């Protein structure tokens, strides 16, 4: 049986390590080898402090074939260390393309999670929901993102309410269709840079885990709350702007203390 992402992540501390490698920050001639050894060391060391590890796929895809192979090895290593895995790819497409994206992530790695973009509508997300249900995985739907330009569309008025609230209402219905324990297999991405949105969205999506990016570099302040998985990438993977496992562990413990852990 594959691990169950929802069950495992829910029982662990509410902190997610984001791995967004920048080879130029690593020493030596073989920088990808150092990225791999550092990432393994960091995952093993921080494993007791984490809900999951999140791989930003773009930072591996830009490295070509070697980057894709590295990503697969690191996902396998995360499993060895007992860490649930999130593929941060923000996929979203129609028909057979969505099925292929789901197969490349959720079916290839049962018990993992994937971020998706809802802009194309429910039929574009159904293959991801189905794959997550078949493989004990999870989906995190973009609802209120952490970037400054999020307001360009997400805050537009839709029948008198911000558009992101309408997306949240639809996510809530999808969550009810794909129950798991103790949360649904359909979660939401809600940026920690918008604390007022976190407060507003929690009752609208009561069955959903929230993936909450923005800790550290984007300036979000950690706050405790049920079903919130706080994600830190640059500030945790590269504390002080460089690879440093000692400082990363120290920072992870500081974050957890702020989160009530």
PDB file of C-alpha atoms in Angstrom:
ATOM      1  CA  UNK A   1       0.000   0.000   0.000  1.00  0.00           C
ATOM      2  CA  UNK A   2       1.302   3.505  -0.812  1.00  0.00           C
ATOM      3  CA  UNK A   3       1.578   6.076   1.974  1.00  0.00           C
ATOM      4  CA  UNK A   4      -1.484   8.276   2.399  1.00  0.00           C
ATOM      5  CA  UNK A   5      -0.481  11.902   1.955  1.00  0.00           C
ATOM      6  CA  UNK A   6      -3.420  13.365   3.890  1.00  0.00           C
ATOM      7  CA  UNK A   7      -3.096  11.035   6.859  1.00  0.00           C
ATOM      8  CA  UNK A   8       0.679  11.352   7.105  1.00  0.00           C
ATOM      9  CA  UNK A   9       0.984  15.115   6.624  1.00  0.00           C
ATOM     10  CA  UNK A  10      -1.818  15.746   9.122  1.00  0.00           C
ATOM     11  CA  UNK A  11       0.031  13.936  11.906  1.00  0.00           C
ATOM     12  CA  UNK A  12       3.331  15.748  11.440  1.00  0.00           C
ATOM     13  CA  UNK A  13       4.548  19.258  12.446  1.00  0.00           C
ATOM     14  CA  UNK A  14       2.934  21.962  10.265  1.00  0.00           C
ATOM     15  CA  UNK A  15       6.080  23.004   8.381  1.00  0.00           C
ATOM     16  CA  UNK A  16       6.930  22.279   4.728  1.00  0.00           C
ATOM     17  CA  UNK A  17      10.464  22.463   3.344  1.00  0.00           C
ATOM     18  CA  UNK A  18      10.489  23.931  -0.150  1.00  0.00           C
ATOM     19  CA  UNK A  19      13.385  22.764  -2.306  1.00  0.00           C
ATOM     20  CA  UNK A  20      14.098  25.315  -5.046  1.00  0.00           C
ATOM     21  CA  UNK A  21      17.734  24.641  -5.972  1.00  0.00           C
ATOM     22  CA  UNK A  22      20.017  27.324  -7.384  1.00  0.00           C
ATOM     23  CA  UNK A  23      23.195  25.511  -8.459  1.00  0.00           C
ATOM     24  CA  UNK A  24      25.183  28.763  -8.579  1.00  0.00           C
ATOM     25  CA  UNK A  25      24.964  28.926  -4.768  1.00  0.00           C
ATOM     26  CA  UNK A  26      26.678  25.544  -4.366  1.00  0.00           C
ATOM     27  CA  UNK A  27      30.436  24.986  -4.168  1.00  0.00           C
ATOM     28  CA  UNK A  28      32.672  22.821  -6.311  1.00  0.00           C
ATOM     29  CA  UNK A  29      32.887  21.922  -9.973  1.00  0.00           C
ATOM     30  CA  UNK A  30      29.962  19.472  -9.860  1.00  0.00           C
ATOM     31  CA  UNK A  31      27.292  21.764  -8.489  1.00  0.00           C
ATOM     32  CA  UNK A  32      24.391  19.360  -9.093  1.00  0.00           C
ATOM     33  CA  UNK A  33      26.167  16.709  -7.059  1.00  0.00           C
ATOM     34  CA  UNK A  34      26.381  19.197  -4.195  1.00  0.00           C
ATOM     35  CA  UNK A  35      22.701  20.128  -4.631  1.00  0.00           C
ATOM     36  CA  UNK A  36      21.839  16.447  -4.287  1.00  0.00           C
ATOM     37  CA  UNK A  37      24.022  15.751  -1.260  1.00  0.00           C
ATOM     38  CA  UNK A  38      22.887  18.947   0.496  1.00  0.00           C
ATOM     39  CA  UNK A  39      19.207  18.245  -0.210  1.00  0.00           C
ATOM     40  CA  UNK A  40      19.504  14.706   1.126  1.00  0.00           C
ATOM     41  CA  UNK A  41      21.320  15.904   4.220  1.00  0.00           C
ATOM     42  CA  UNK A  42      18.739  18.605   4.861  1.00  0.00           C
ATOM     43  CA  UNK A  43      15.732  16.301   4.384  1.00  0.00           C
ATOM     44  CA  UNK A  44      17.179  13.680   6.710  1.00  0.00           C
ATOM     45  CA  UNK A  45      18.077  16.230   9.358  1.00  0.00           C
ATOM     46  CA  UNK A  46      14.781  18.139   9.243  1.00  0.00           C
ATOM     47  CA  UNK A  47      12.481  15.143   8.722  1.00  0.00           C
ATOM     48  CA  UNK A  48      11.166  15.099  12.335  1.00  0.00           C
ATOM     49  CA  UNK A  49      10.288  18.800  12.023  1.00  0.00           C
ATOM     50  CA  UNK A  50       8.385  18.652   8.722  1.00  0.00           C
ATOM     51  CA  UNK A  51       4.912  17.861   7.437  1.00  0.00           C
ATOM     52  CA  UNK A  52       6.247  17.392   3.909  1.00  0.00           C
ATOM     53  CA  UNK A  53       8.887  18.396   1.403  1.00  0.00           C
ATOM     54  CA  UNK A  54       7.819  20.485  -1.594  1.00  0.00           C
ATOM     55  CA  UNK A  55       9.784  20.307  -4.840  1.00  0.00           C
ATOM     56  CA  UNK A  56       9.394  23.328  -7.128  1.00  0.00           C
ATOM     57  CA  UNK A  57       9.497  21.501 -10.439  1.00  0.00           C
ATOM     58  CA  UNK A  58      10.569  24.511 -12.523  1.00  0.00           C
ATOM     59  CA  UNK A  59      13.936  24.702 -10.784  1.00  0.00           C
ATOM     60  CA  UNK A  60      14.640  21.121 -11.835  1.00  0.00           C
ATOM     61  CA  UNK A  61      13.146  21.354 -15.330  1.00  0.00           C
ATOM     62  CA  UNK A  62      15.393  24.309 -16.174  1.00  0.00           C
ATOM     63  CA  UNK A  63      18.392  22.013 -15.635  1.00  0.00           C
ATOM     64  CA  UNK A  64      17.305  19.716 -18.451  1.00  0.00           C
ATOM     65  CA  UNK A  65      17.617  15.942 -18.373  1.00  0.00           C
ATOM     66  CA  UNK A  66      20.048  16.022 -15.461  1.00  0.00           C
ATOM     67  CA  UNK A  67      17.644  18.150 -13.443  1.00  0.00           C
ATOM     68  CA  UNK A  68      14.704  15.841 -14.108  1.00  0.00           C
ATOM     69  CA  UNK A  69      16.766  12.816 -13.058  1.00  0.00           C
ATOM     70  CA  UNK A  70      17.880  14.662  -9.926  1.00  0.00           C
ATOM     71  CA  UNK A  71      14.278  15.448  -9.032  1.00  0.00           C
ATOM     72  CA  UNK A  72      13.291  11.789  -9.273  1.00  0.00           C
ATOM     73  CA  UNK A  73      16.205  10.745  -7.052  1.00  0.00           C
ATOM     74  CA  UNK A  74      15.371  13.357  -4.438  1.00  0.00           C
ATOM     75  CA  UNK A  75      11.706  12.349  -4.378  1.00  0.00           C
ATOM     76  CA  UNK A  76      12.824   8.775  -3.772  1.00  0.00           C
ATOM     77  CA  UNK A  77      15.142   9.987  -1.002  1.00  0.00           C
ATOM     78  CA  UNK A  78      12.302  11.910   0.652  1.00  0.00           C
ATOM     79  CA  UNK A  79      10.314   8.677   0.759  1.00  0.00           C
ATOM     80  CA  UNK A  80      13.251   6.895   2.393  1.00  0.00           C
ATOM     81  CA  UNK A  81      13.290   9.586   5.081  1.00  0.00           C
ATOM     82  CA  UNK A  82       9.550   9.130   5.617  1.00  0.00           C
ATOM     83  CA  UNK A  83       8.596  12.531   4.233  1.00  0.00           C
ATOM     84  CA  UNK A  84       5.382  13.147   2.274  1.00  0.00           C
ATOM     85  CA  UNK A  85       6.071  14.793  -1.084  1.00  0.00           C
ATOM     86  CA  UNK A  86       4.424  17.774  -2.808  1.00  0.00           C
ATOM     87  CA  UNK A  87       5.055  18.360  -6.522  1.00  0.00           C
ATOM     88  CA  UNK A  88       4.806  22.132  -6.872  1.00  0.00           C
ATOM     89  CA  UNK A  89       4.066  22.364 -10.603  1.00  0.00           C
ATOM     90  CA  UNK A  90       0.755  24.276 -10.684  1.00  0.00           C
ATOM     91  CA  UNK A  91      -0.532  22.097 -13.497  1.00  0.00           C
ATOM     92  CA  UNK A  92      -3.823  22.718 -15.263  1.00  0.00           C
ATOM     93  CA  UNK A  93      -4.846  21.645 -18.745  1.00  0.00           C
ATOM     94  CA  UNK A  94      -7.595  19.909 -20.673  1.00  0.00           C
ATOM     95  CA  UNK A  95      -8.391  16.264 -21.435  1.00  0.00           C
ATOM     96  CA  UNK A  96      -5.540  13.910 -22.183  1.00  0.00           C
ATOM     97  CA  UNK A  97      -2.926  16.536 -21.257  1.00  0.00           C
ATOM     98  CA  UNK A  98      -4.239  16.739 -17.693  1.00  0.00           C
ATOM     99  CA  UNK A  99      -4.247  12.936 -17.542  1.00  0.00           C
ATOM    100  CA  UNK A 100      -0.594  12.879 -18.632  1.00  0.00           C
ATOM    101  CA  UNK A 101       0.375  15.442 -15.984  1.00  0.00           C
ATOM    102  CA  UNK A 102      -1.423  13.372 -13.347  1.00  0.00           C
ATOM    103  CA  UNK A 103       0.343  10.205 -14.468  1.00  0.00           C
ATOM    104  CA  UNK A 104       3.746  11.913 -14.400  1.00  0.00           C
ATOM    105  CA  UNK A 105       3.324  12.953 -10.769  1.00  0.00           C
ATOM    106  CA  UNK A 106       0.545  11.317  -8.770  1.00  0.00           C
ATOM    107  CA  UNK A 107       0.554   7.936 -10.472  1.00  0.00           C
ATOM    108  CA  UNK A 108       4.326   7.794 -10.744  1.00  0.00           C
ATOM    109  CA  UNK A 109       4.625   8.617  -7.044  1.00  0.00           C
ATOM    110  CA  UNK A 110       1.580   7.225  -5.181  1.00  0.00           C
ATOM    111  CA  UNK A 111       0.772   8.993  -1.947  1.00  0.00           C
ATOM    112  CA  UNK A 112       2.132  12.356  -3.090  1.00  0.00           C
ATOM    113  CA  UNK A 113       0.457  15.727  -3.659  1.00  0.00           C
ATOM    114  CA  UNK A 114       0.351  18.173  -6.570  1.00  0.00           C
ATOM    115  CA  UNK A 115      -0.467  21.874  -6.903  1.00  0.00           C
ATOM    116  CA  UNK A 116      -2.919  22.756  -9.697  1.00  0.00           C
ATOM    117  CA  UNK A 117      -4.353  25.856 -11.349  1.00  0.00           C
ATOM    118  CA  UNK A 118      -8.184  25.995 -11.530  1.00  0.00           C
ATOM    119  CA  UNK A 119      -8.446  28.636 -14.261  1.00  0.00           C
ATOM    120  CA  UNK A 120      -9.551  26.143 -16.952  1.00  0.00           C
ATOM    121  CA  UNK A 121     -12.412  24.861 -14.818  1.00  0.00           C
ATOM    122  CA  UNK A 122     -13.553  21.665 -13.163  1.00  0.00           C
ATOM    123  CA  UNK A 123     -13.148  19.329 -16.127  1.00  0.00           C
ATOM    124  CA  UNK A 124      -9.447  20.232 -16.335  1.00  0.00           C
ATOM    125  CA  UNK A 125      -8.970  19.249 -12.683  1.00  0.00           C
ATOM    126  CA  UNK A 126     -11.017  16.054 -12.621  1.00  0.00           C
ATOM    127  CA  UNK A 127      -8.111  13.838 -13.833  1.00  0.00           C
ATOM    128  CA  UNK A 128      -5.999  15.118 -10.957  1.00  0.00           C
ATOM    129  CA  UNK A 129      -8.717  14.515  -8.378  1.00  0.00           C
ATOM    130  CA  UNK A 130      -9.294  11.021  -9.724  1.00  0.00           C
ATOM    131  CA  UNK A 131      -5.588  10.191  -9.670  1.00  0.00           C
ATOM    132  CA  UNK A 132      -5.225  11.480  -6.110  1.00  0.00           C
ATOM    133  CA  UNK A 133      -8.134   9.339  -4.974  1.00  0.00           C
ATOM    134  CA  UNK A 134      -6.694   6.257  -6.700  1.00  0.00           C
ATOM    135  CA  UNK A 135      -3.213   6.701  -5.234  1.00  0.00           C
ATOM    136  CA  UNK A 136      -3.883   8.023  -1.695  1.00  0.00           C
ATOM    137  CA  UNK A 137      -2.577  11.412  -2.790  1.00  0.00           C
ATOM    138  CA  UNK A 138      -3.799  14.995  -2.567  1.00  0.00           C
ATOM    139  CA  UNK A 139      -4.374  18.079  -4.699  1.00  0.00           C
ATOM    140  CA  UNK A 140      -3.771  21.687  -3.665  1.00  0.00           C
ATOM    141  CA  UNK A 141      -5.829  24.105  -5.775  1.00  0.00           C
ATOM    142  CA  UNK A 142      -4.577  27.688  -6.136  1.00  0.00           C
ATOM    143  CA  UNK A 143      -7.086  29.943  -4.373  1.00  0.00           C
ATOM    144  CA  UNK A 144      -5.296  33.023  -2.976  1.00  0.00           C
ATOM    145  CA  UNK A 145      -1.653  33.109  -3.924  1.00  0.00           C
ATOM    146  CA  UNK A 146       1.185  34.876  -2.118  1.00  0.00           C
ATOM    147  CA  UNK A 147       2.610  36.972  -4.979  1.00  0.00           C
ATOM    148  CA  UNK A 148       1.968  40.749  -5.141  1.00  0.00           C
ATOM    149  CA  UNK A 149       0.194  40.512  -8.510  1.00  0.00           C
ATOM    150  CA  UNK A 150      -2.369  38.030  -7.206  1.00  0.00           C
ATOM    151  CA  UNK A 151      -4.865  40.846  -6.757  1.00  0.00           C
ATOM    152  CA  UNK A 152      -4.946  41.545 -10.512  1.00  0.00           C
ATOM    153  CA  UNK A 153      -7.506  38.774 -10.984  1.00  0.00           C
ATOM    154  CA  UNK A 154      -8.107  37.103  -7.631  1.00  0.00           C
ATOM    155  CA  UNK A 155      -9.571  40.254  -6.059  1.00  0.00           C
ATOM    156  CA  UNK A 156     -11.865  41.153  -8.965  1.00  0.00           C
ATOM    157  CA  UNK A 157     -15.487  41.525  -7.946  1.00  0.00           C
ATOM    158  CA  UNK A 158     -17.662  38.563  -8.874  1.00  0.00           C
ATOM    159  CA  UNK A 159     -21.296  39.056  -7.886  1.00  0.00           C
ATOM    160  CA  UNK A 160     -20.166  41.357  -5.115  1.00  0.00           C
ATOM    161  CA  UNK A 161     -17.395  39.152  -3.692  1.00  0.00           C
ATOM    162  CA  UNK A 162     -13.715  38.778  -4.577  1.00  0.00           C
ATOM    163  CA  UNK A 163     -13.204  36.155  -7.253  1.00  0.00           C
ATOM    164  CA  UNK A 164     -10.976  34.052  -4.999  1.00  0.00           C
ATOM    165  CA  UNK A 165     -13.936  33.497  -2.668  1.00  0.00           C
ATOM    166  CA  UNK A 166     -15.896  32.023  -5.590  1.00  0.00           C
ATOM    167  CA  UNK A 167     -12.962  29.704  -6.295  1.00  0.00           C
ATOM    168  CA  UNK A 168     -12.964  28.716  -2.614  1.00  0.00           C
ATOM    169  CA  UNK A 169     -16.665  27.851  -2.778  1.00  0.00           C
ATOM    170  CA  UNK A 170     -15.996  25.527  -5.703  1.00  0.00           C
ATOM    171  CA  UNK A 171     -12.997  23.964  -3.939  1.00  0.00           C
ATOM    172  CA  UNK A 172     -15.240  23.246  -0.973  1.00  0.00           C
ATOM    173  CA  UNK A 173     -17.608  21.273  -3.203  1.00  0.00           C
ATOM    174  CA  UNK A 174     -14.736  19.347  -4.762  1.00  0.00           C
ATOM    175  CA  UNK A 175     -13.393  18.623  -1.284  1.00  0.00           C
ATOM    176  CA  UNK A 176     -16.721  17.117  -0.277  1.00  0.00           C
ATOM    177  CA  UNK A 177     -16.567  14.809  -3.317  1.00  0.00           C
ATOM    178  CA  UNK A 178     -13.117  13.448  -2.392  1.00  0.00           C
ATOM    179  CA  UNK A 179     -13.094  12.818   1.364  1.00  0.00           C
ATOM    180  CA  UNK A 180     -10.151  11.351   3.222  1.00  0.00           C
ATOM    181  CA  UNK A 181      -9.185  11.345   6.887  1.00  0.00           C
ATOM    182  CA  UNK A 182      -8.898  13.664   8.707  1.00  0.00           C
ATOM    183  CA  UNK A 183      -9.097  16.102   5.757  1.00  0.00           C
ATOM    184  CA  UNK A 184     -10.208  15.937   2.125  1.00  0.00           C
ATOM    185  CA  UNK A 185      -7.906  14.965  -0.735  1.00  0.00           C
ATOM    186  CA  UNK A 186      -8.668  18.394  -2.223  1.00  0.00           C
ATOM    187  CA  UNK A 187      -6.802  21.171  -0.446  1.00  0.00           C
ATOM    188  CA  UNK A 188      -6.071  24.805  -1.223  1.00  0.00           C
ATOM    189  CA  UNK A 189      -3.061  27.048  -1.704  1.00  0.00           C
ATOM    190  CA  UNK A 190      -3.559  30.196   0.378  1.00  0.00           C
ATOM    191  CA  UNK A 191      -0.638  32.597   0.692  1.00  0.00           C
ATOM    192  CA  UNK A 192       0.541  33.431   4.178  1.00  0.00           C
ATOM    193  CA  UNK A 193       1.179  36.990   2.971  1.00  0.00           C
ATOM    194  CA  UNK A 194      -2.598  37.530   3.188  1.00  0.00           C
ATOM    195  CA  UNK A 195      -3.530  36.737   6.818  1.00  0.00           C
ATOM    196  CA  UNK A 196      -6.958  38.272   6.356  1.00  0.00           C
ATOM    197  CA  UNK A 197      -7.633  35.837   3.513  1.00  0.00           C
ATOM    198  CA  UNK A 198      -6.543  32.893   5.660  1.00  0.00           C
ATOM    199  CA  UNK A 199      -9.046  33.916   8.301  1.00  0.00           C
ATOM    200  CA  UNK A 200     -11.786  34.455   5.735  1.00  0.00           C
ATOM    201  CA  UNK A 201     -11.166  31.232   3.806  1.00  0.00           C
ATOM    202  CA  UNK A 202     -10.846  28.745   6.636  1.00  0.00           C
ATOM    203  CA  UNK A 203     -14.623  28.510   7.312  1.00  0.00           C
ATOM    204  CA  UNK A 204     -15.369  28.411   3.576  1.00  0.00           C
ATOM    205  CA  UNK A 205     -13.204  25.312   3.048  1.00  0.00           C
ATOM    206  CA  UNK A 206     -13.544  23.440   6.346  1.00  0.00           C
ATOM    207  CA  UNK A 207     -12.540  20.047   4.921  1.00  0.00           C
ATOM    208  CA  UNK A 208      -9.402  21.193   3.119  1.00  0.00           C
ATOM    209  CA  UNK A 209      -5.774  21.256   4.132  1.00  0.00           C
ATOM    210  CA  UNK A 210      -4.195  24.612   3.301  1.00  0.00           C
ATOM    211  CA  UNK A 211      -0.728  24.799   1.789  1.00  0.00           C
ATOM    212  CA  UNK A 212       0.465  28.203   2.984  1.00  0.00           C
ATOM    213  CA  UNK A 213       3.518  29.596   1.131  1.00  0.00           C
ATOM    214  CA  UNK A 214       5.266  32.839   1.960  1.00  0.00           C
ATOM    215  CA  UNK A 215       7.303  32.212   5.107  1.00  0.00           C
ATOM    216  CA  UNK A 216      10.616  34.015   5.173  1.00  0.00           C
ATOM    217  CA  UNK A 217      11.581  35.657   1.881  1.00  0.00           C
ATOM    218  CA  UNK A 218       8.037  36.790   1.075  1.00  0.00           C
ATOM    219  CA  UNK A 219       7.496  38.192   4.547  1.00  0.00           C
ATOM    220  CA  UNK A 220       4.629  36.080   5.907  1.00  0.00           C
ATOM    221  CA  UNK A 221       4.395  35.705   9.678  1.00  0.00           C
ATOM    222  CA  UNK A 222       3.664  32.185  10.916  1.00  0.00           C
ATOM    223  CA  UNK A 223       0.455  31.732  12.841  1.00  0.00           C
ATOM    224  CA  UNK A 224      -1.019  28.508  14.212  1.00  0.00           C
ATOM    225  CA  UNK A 225      -4.242  27.064  12.879  1.00  0.00           C
ATOM    226  CA  UNK A 226      -5.899  23.747  12.139  1.00  0.00           C
ATOM    227  CA  UNK A 227      -4.983  22.245   8.790  1.00  0.00           C
ATOM    228  CA  UNK A 228      -2.379  24.865   7.861  1.00  0.00           C
ATOM    229  CA  UNK A 229       0.848  23.560   6.301  1.00  0.00           C
ATOM    230  CA  UNK A 230       3.265  26.482   6.263  1.00  0.00           C
ATOM    231  CA  UNK A 231       5.843  26.357   3.478  1.00  0.00           C
ATOM    232  CA  UNK A 232       9.289  27.975   3.542  1.00  0.00           C
ATOM    233  CA  UNK A 233      11.618  27.655   0.560  1.00  0.00           C
ATOM    234  CA  UNK A 234      14.417  30.201   0.234  1.00  0.00           C
ATOM    235  CA  UNK A 235      14.512  31.056   3.941  1.00  0.00           C
ATOM    236  CA  UNK A 236      14.742  27.394   4.972  1.00  0.00           C
ATOM    237  CA  UNK A 237      16.630  25.751   2.119  1.00  0.00           C
ATOM    238  CA  UNK A 238      19.104  28.637   1.830  1.00  0.00           C
ATOM    239  CA  UNK A 239      19.155  30.354   5.240  1.00  0.00           C
ATOM    240  CA  UNK A 240      21.187  33.559   5.017  1.00  0.00           C
ATOM    241  CA  UNK A 241      21.316  33.023   1.247  1.00  0.00           C
ATOM    242  CA  UNK A 242      23.515  29.924   1.179  1.00  0.00           C
ATOM    243  CA  UNK A 243      23.451  26.198   1.970  1.00  0.00           C
ATOM    244  CA  UNK A 244      23.712  25.862   5.754  1.00  0.00           C
ATOM    245  CA  UNK A 245      22.142  22.799   7.438  1.00  0.00           C
ATOM    246  CA  UNK A 246      22.836  24.040  10.976  1.00  0.00           C
ATOM    247  CA  UNK A 247      21.102  27.367  10.380  1.00  0.00           C
ATOM    248  CA  UNK A 248      18.276  25.622   8.504  1.00  0.00           C
ATOM    249  CA  UNK A 249      17.528  23.406  11.497  1.00  0.00           C
ATOM    250  CA  UNK A 250      17.657  26.396  13.822  1.00  0.00           C
ATOM    251  CA  UNK A 251      15.247  28.318  11.617  1.00  0.00           C
ATOM    252  CA  UNK A 252      12.880  25.360  11.299  1.00  0.00           C
ATOM    253  CA  UNK A 253      12.677  25.122  15.076  1.00  0.00           C
ATOM    254  CA  UNK A 254      12.033  28.859  15.309  1.00  0.00           C
ATOM    255  CA  UNK A 255       9.184  28.566  12.810  1.00  0.00           C
ATOM    256  CA  UNK A 256       7.649  25.657  14.685  1.00  0.00           C
ATOM    257  CA  UNK A 257       7.877  27.531  17.964  1.00  0.00           C
ATOM    258  CA  UNK A 258       5.962  30.397  16.370  1.00  0.00           C
ATOM    259  CA  UNK A 259       3.409  27.889  15.080  1.00  0.00           C
ATOM    260  CA  UNK A 260       2.864  26.517  18.563  1.00  0.00           C
ATOM    261  CA  UNK A 261       4.883  23.333  17.979  1.00  0.00           C
TER     262      UNK A 261
END
